[in-house]
Amino acid sequence: MKKITRRDFNKLIGTFGMVSTLKTIGMGPTILLAAERRVVVVGGGFGGATAAKYLRMMDPNLRVTLVEPKRSYFTCPFSNLMLGGLKKMGELTHSYEKLQKKYGVNVVHASATRIDASSKNVILQDGQNLPYDRLIVAPGVDMRYDQIENYSVDDIKDIPHAWKGETSTLLLLQQLEAMSDGGKVLICPPALPYRCPPGPYERASLIAHYLKKHKPRSKILIFDAKEQFPKQALFSSGWENLYGHMIEWFNRSAGGLILKVDAKGMAVETEFGRETGDVINLIPAQWAGKIARDSGLVDKSGWCPVDQLTFESKLHKGIHVIGDSAIAGSMPKSGFSASNQAKITASAIIALLNEKAPTSATMANTCYSFLSQDYAISVSAIYQLSGKEIVSVKGSGGISSLDADLSVRRAEAIYAQGWYDSITNDMFG
Amino acid sequence: MTIKKNLIKMLLIFWFVMVIGSLFGGFSLLAQAEDQKGEMLALSCTSCHGTHGLSPGAMPTLFGKSLKYLEQSMQEFKYDQRAATVMQRIAKGYTLEEIRLISEYFASLYIEKSVK
């Protein structure tokens, strides 16, 4: 039986000691004790925030600094519910306060501009240096504006991606609210890999949920760079049952690929011609966050190759890349994957700092998608290291049953909310 | 009345667990080498079931549940003997030994002092 023993208690006292020490950081040069190990985490999302918390829980003697410019975190998961009118922005926004106060993470609200891998320093925008023994880079994704003709970052003021951050999501919400009944919404998902593979189809569902209620003569057209999409059979049958013919999907061969953008004219060009929309949600191709690209952590794919046991970069020793930016075998770019990778990486870093061999562990991912308020589906997988590659365990995982009745869909909607409550609490609570 | 009393007792225990948890910023993880495998495996569970298996919402709490209950549930999910939404798909990814280690880990978690 595991109980709080004297040894653990000393560790916990150590935690409190750390908290008071941390308050003095940033107030001038500190003479560091040889035994004091420093881990810096860049990026406070599902990967970074979880890593910072678990590093401190696993080893209260570590000095952990989390660098994140934003004061609060808006989750991409569940943001489609906001577009469907089912969640408010505040419900999806989380504070970093407990990471600092309860777990003793030194949260620095600043932008990291550069990593000096040779001297092991993270350089902040104000010129401050953060020295580290091990670094975790978890910057998520950046949008690519160089893959479609006539498309640029300026266009997101008219055709928001709503794939990252609250500003863009709010803009898309306002546009949907301003649209008149009978309007046409275009959703244009990219080719894989990108953040949250089933996300565009959940989005189509929940926008349909909103339109059916308020603007029932409207249409949603999906122009997809892919031939198929995740959980397709489940989405298709759900769409038919819930929304009739409101949602129409065109795959790549059916003219789904976007070749050119005309944001001012509110139109896109496909192989089959010009399509106008009253609201256009173009979700562009993505690559690793800027700091990873600027620090030589990406390969020619635009993503970060890592050792898939420890998530240590293959390009720079001492730097671990987790979450959406990392190439993690078969694991999708999801909040769940990032959270799981964060914990495995935290334990690997502690092993490495203590000159022990990191151990491999089974990982998991479950992605829920809502089709309406009380109708959700899921895809799940269990992952193991096979040689040097993360692969899914044969005979496990898969999607929700195709012939399940509505009570199962309702149960999955309840568990989807349960998942959100648990994982955000696991990051920030 | 008994049900109500039990409910109050359970709520008190839950409250106590949360208070202690928040005071100490969590329980010791990776405390002993021999526990590590179960703890490492359990890190995947907690993304849905909450830190230390303490769920704040609709997901079932795993923290401190009996070894028998946890192990039997996972085995039943694995062999399709119990209806589930997602657990039957997840349990198939674990060997019986891994299921035992995970169950032992969550069963081993408890708070030394409890509400009388």
Short mmCIF file of C-alpha atoms in Angstrom, two decimals, chain A residues 1-5 7-9 11-12 15-16 53-54 57-59 102-103 336 339-340 343-344 347-348 350 359-366 368 378-382 384 393-401 408 411-412 414-419 421-423 425-427 429, chain B residues 18-33 35-37 39-60 63-64 78 84-95 98 102 104-105 107-113:
data_model
loop_
_atom_site.label_atom_id
_atom_site.label_comp_id
_atom_site.label_asym_id
_atom_site.label_seq_id
_atom_site.Cartn_x
_atom_site.Cartn_y
_atom_site.Cartn_z
CA MET A 1 0.00 0.00 0.00
CA LYS A 2 1.20 3.45 -0.83
CA LYS A 3 0.72 6.10 1.77
CA ILE A 4 2.25 9.43 2.48
CA THR A 5 5.41 8.32 4.27
CA ARG A 7 10.21 10.22 3.05
CA ASP A 8 7.45 11.55 0.85
CA PHE A 9 6.62 14.11 3.48
CA LYS A 11 9.82 15.64 -0.39
CA LEU A 12 6.61 17.61 0.02
CA THR A 15 8.15 21.46 -2.51
CA PHE A 16 7.24 24.26 -0.16
CA LYS A 53 3.23 20.01 -13.58
CA TYR A 54 4.35 16.39 -13.81
CA MET A 57 5.16 16.19 -9.03
CA MET A 58 7.69 13.53 -9.97
CA ASP A 59 10.68 15.40 -8.57
CA LYS A 102 0.26 24.78 -6.02
CA TYR A 103 3.02 23.04 -7.98
CA PHE A 336 -4.47 13.81 -25.54
CA SER A 339 -0.58 15.23 -22.59
CA ASN A 340 0.56 11.62 -22.65
CA LYS A 343 4.22 12.67 -18.84
CA ILE A 344 6.44 10.11 -20.57
CA SER A 347 9.76 10.75 -16.50
CA ALA A 348 12.45 10.26 -19.17
CA ILE A 350 14.16 12.72 -14.60
CA THR A 359 11.88 3.13 -19.62
CA SER A 360 9.35 2.83 -22.38
CA ALA A 361 5.65 2.89 -21.60
CA THR A 362 2.42 2.21 -23.39
CA MET A 363 0.67 5.40 -24.48
CA ALA A 364 -2.90 6.11 -25.50
CA ASN A 365 -5.10 8.52 -27.37
CA THR A 366 -8.84 9.06 -27.42
CA TYR A 368 -14.09 12.55 -28.99
CA SER A 378 -14.82 8.59 -30.51
CA VAL A 379 -11.67 7.07 -31.92
CA SER A 380 -9.15 5.45 -29.64
CA ALA A 381 -5.76 3.76 -29.88
CA ILE A 382 -3.07 2.31 -27.65
CA GLN A 384 3.81 1.07 -28.02
CA VAL A 393 -1.14 -2.08 -30.66
CA LYS A 394 -2.78 -4.58 -33.01
CA GLY A 395 -6.31 -5.65 -32.15
CA SER A 396 -6.97 -2.64 -29.93
CA GLY A 397 -8.53 0.78 -30.42
CA GLY A 398 -10.82 1.80 -33.25
CA ILE A 399 -13.94 3.89 -33.63
CA SER A 400 -17.36 3.88 -31.92
CA SER A 401 -19.68 1.14 -33.11
CA VAL A 408 -24.52 5.17 -26.66
CA ALA A 411 -23.19 8.42 -23.16
CA GLU A 412 -20.19 9.36 -25.30
CA ILE A 414 -21.26 12.79 -21.36
CA TYR A 415 -17.84 11.09 -21.33
CA ALA A 416 -16.48 13.62 -23.81
CA GLN A 417 -17.29 16.36 -21.30
CA GLY A 418 -15.78 14.14 -18.58
CA TRP A 419 -12.61 13.84 -20.65
CA ASP A 421 -12.88 18.18 -17.31
CA SER A 422 -10.23 15.59 -16.45
CA ILE A 423 -7.56 16.56 -18.94
CA ASN A 425 -7.67 19.58 -14.56
CA ASP A 426 -4.65 17.32 -15.20
CA MET A 427 -2.95 20.30 -16.89
CA GLY A 429 -5.73 21.98 -11.61
CA MET B 18 -9.14 17.04 -2.57
CA VAL B 19 -8.03 19.28 0.29
CA ILE B 20 -5.01 17.14 1.13
CA GLY B 21 -4.23 16.89 -2.55
CA SER B 22 -4.32 20.64 -2.97
CA LEU B 23 -2.27 21.23 0.18
CA PHE B 24 0.56 18.99 -0.89
CA GLY B 25 0.32 19.56 -4.60
CA GLY B 26 -0.23 15.90 -5.28
CA PHE B 27 1.00 12.62 -4.00
CA SER B 28 4.45 11.26 -4.49
CA LEU B 29 4.88 9.81 -7.94
CA LEU B 30 7.55 7.37 -9.01
CA ALA B 31 8.45 6.88 -5.37
CA GLN B 32 9.83 3.38 -5.56
CA ALA B 33 11.54 1.64 -8.43
CA ASP B 35 6.22 0.56 -8.54
CA GLN B 36 7.43 2.34 -11.61
CA LYS B 37 6.01 0.12 -14.30
CA GLU B 39 2.82 4.10 -12.47
CA MET B 40 4.25 4.61 -15.93
CA LEU B 41 1.37 2.68 -17.50
CA ALA B 42 -1.12 4.61 -15.37
CA LEU B 43 0.10 7.92 -16.83
CA SER B 44 -2.04 7.23 -19.91
CA CYS B 45 -5.16 6.52 -17.83
CA THR B 46 -5.00 9.83 -16.01
CA SER B 47 -5.53 11.94 -19.15
CA CYS B 48 -9.18 10.79 -18.98
CA HIS B 49 -9.57 9.67 -15.36
CA GLY B 50 -7.82 12.65 -13.76
CA THR B 51 -4.49 13.22 -12.00
CA HIS B 52 -3.86 10.18 -9.74
CA GLY B 53 -7.12 8.75 -11.10
CA LEU B 54 -9.15 11.38 -9.23
CA SER B 55 -11.78 12.44 -11.71
CA PRO B 56 -13.35 15.89 -11.36
CA GLY B 57 -16.25 15.07 -13.70
CA ALA B 58 -18.13 12.26 -15.42
CA MET B 59 -15.20 9.85 -15.80
CA PRO B 60 -15.05 7.16 -13.12
CA PHE B 63 -7.90 6.36 -7.16
CA GLY B 64 -7.99 3.88 -4.30
CA LYS B 78 -10.83 -6.73 -22.72
CA ALA B 84 -18.74 0.06 -22.57
CA THR B 85 -18.41 3.03 -24.90
CA VAL B 86 -14.63 3.16 -25.27
CA MET B 87 -13.04 0.95 -22.59
CA GLN B 88 -13.49 -2.29 -24.54
CA ARG B 89 -11.34 -0.76 -27.31
CA ILE B 90 -8.72 0.50 -24.86
CA ALA B 91 -8.47 -2.62 -22.65
CA LYS B 92 -7.58 -4.77 -25.67
CA GLY B 93 -4.32 -2.84 -25.97
CA TYR B 94 -3.05 -4.11 -22.60
CA THR B 95 -1.76 -7.55 -21.56
CA GLU B 98 -0.11 -4.75 -17.59
CA ILE B 102 -2.13 -0.65 -13.48
CA GLU B 104 -2.19 -2.49 -8.32
CA TYR B 105 -1.01 1.06 -8.77
CA ALA B 107 -5.46 0.34 -5.69
CA SER B 108 -2.34 1.31 -3.74
CA LEU B 109 -3.22 4.99 -3.58
CA TYR B 110 -4.83 6.20 -0.40
CA ILE B 111 -4.60 8.92 2.17
CA GLU B 112 -3.12 7.84 5.48
CA LYS B 113 -5.59 9.67 7.70
#
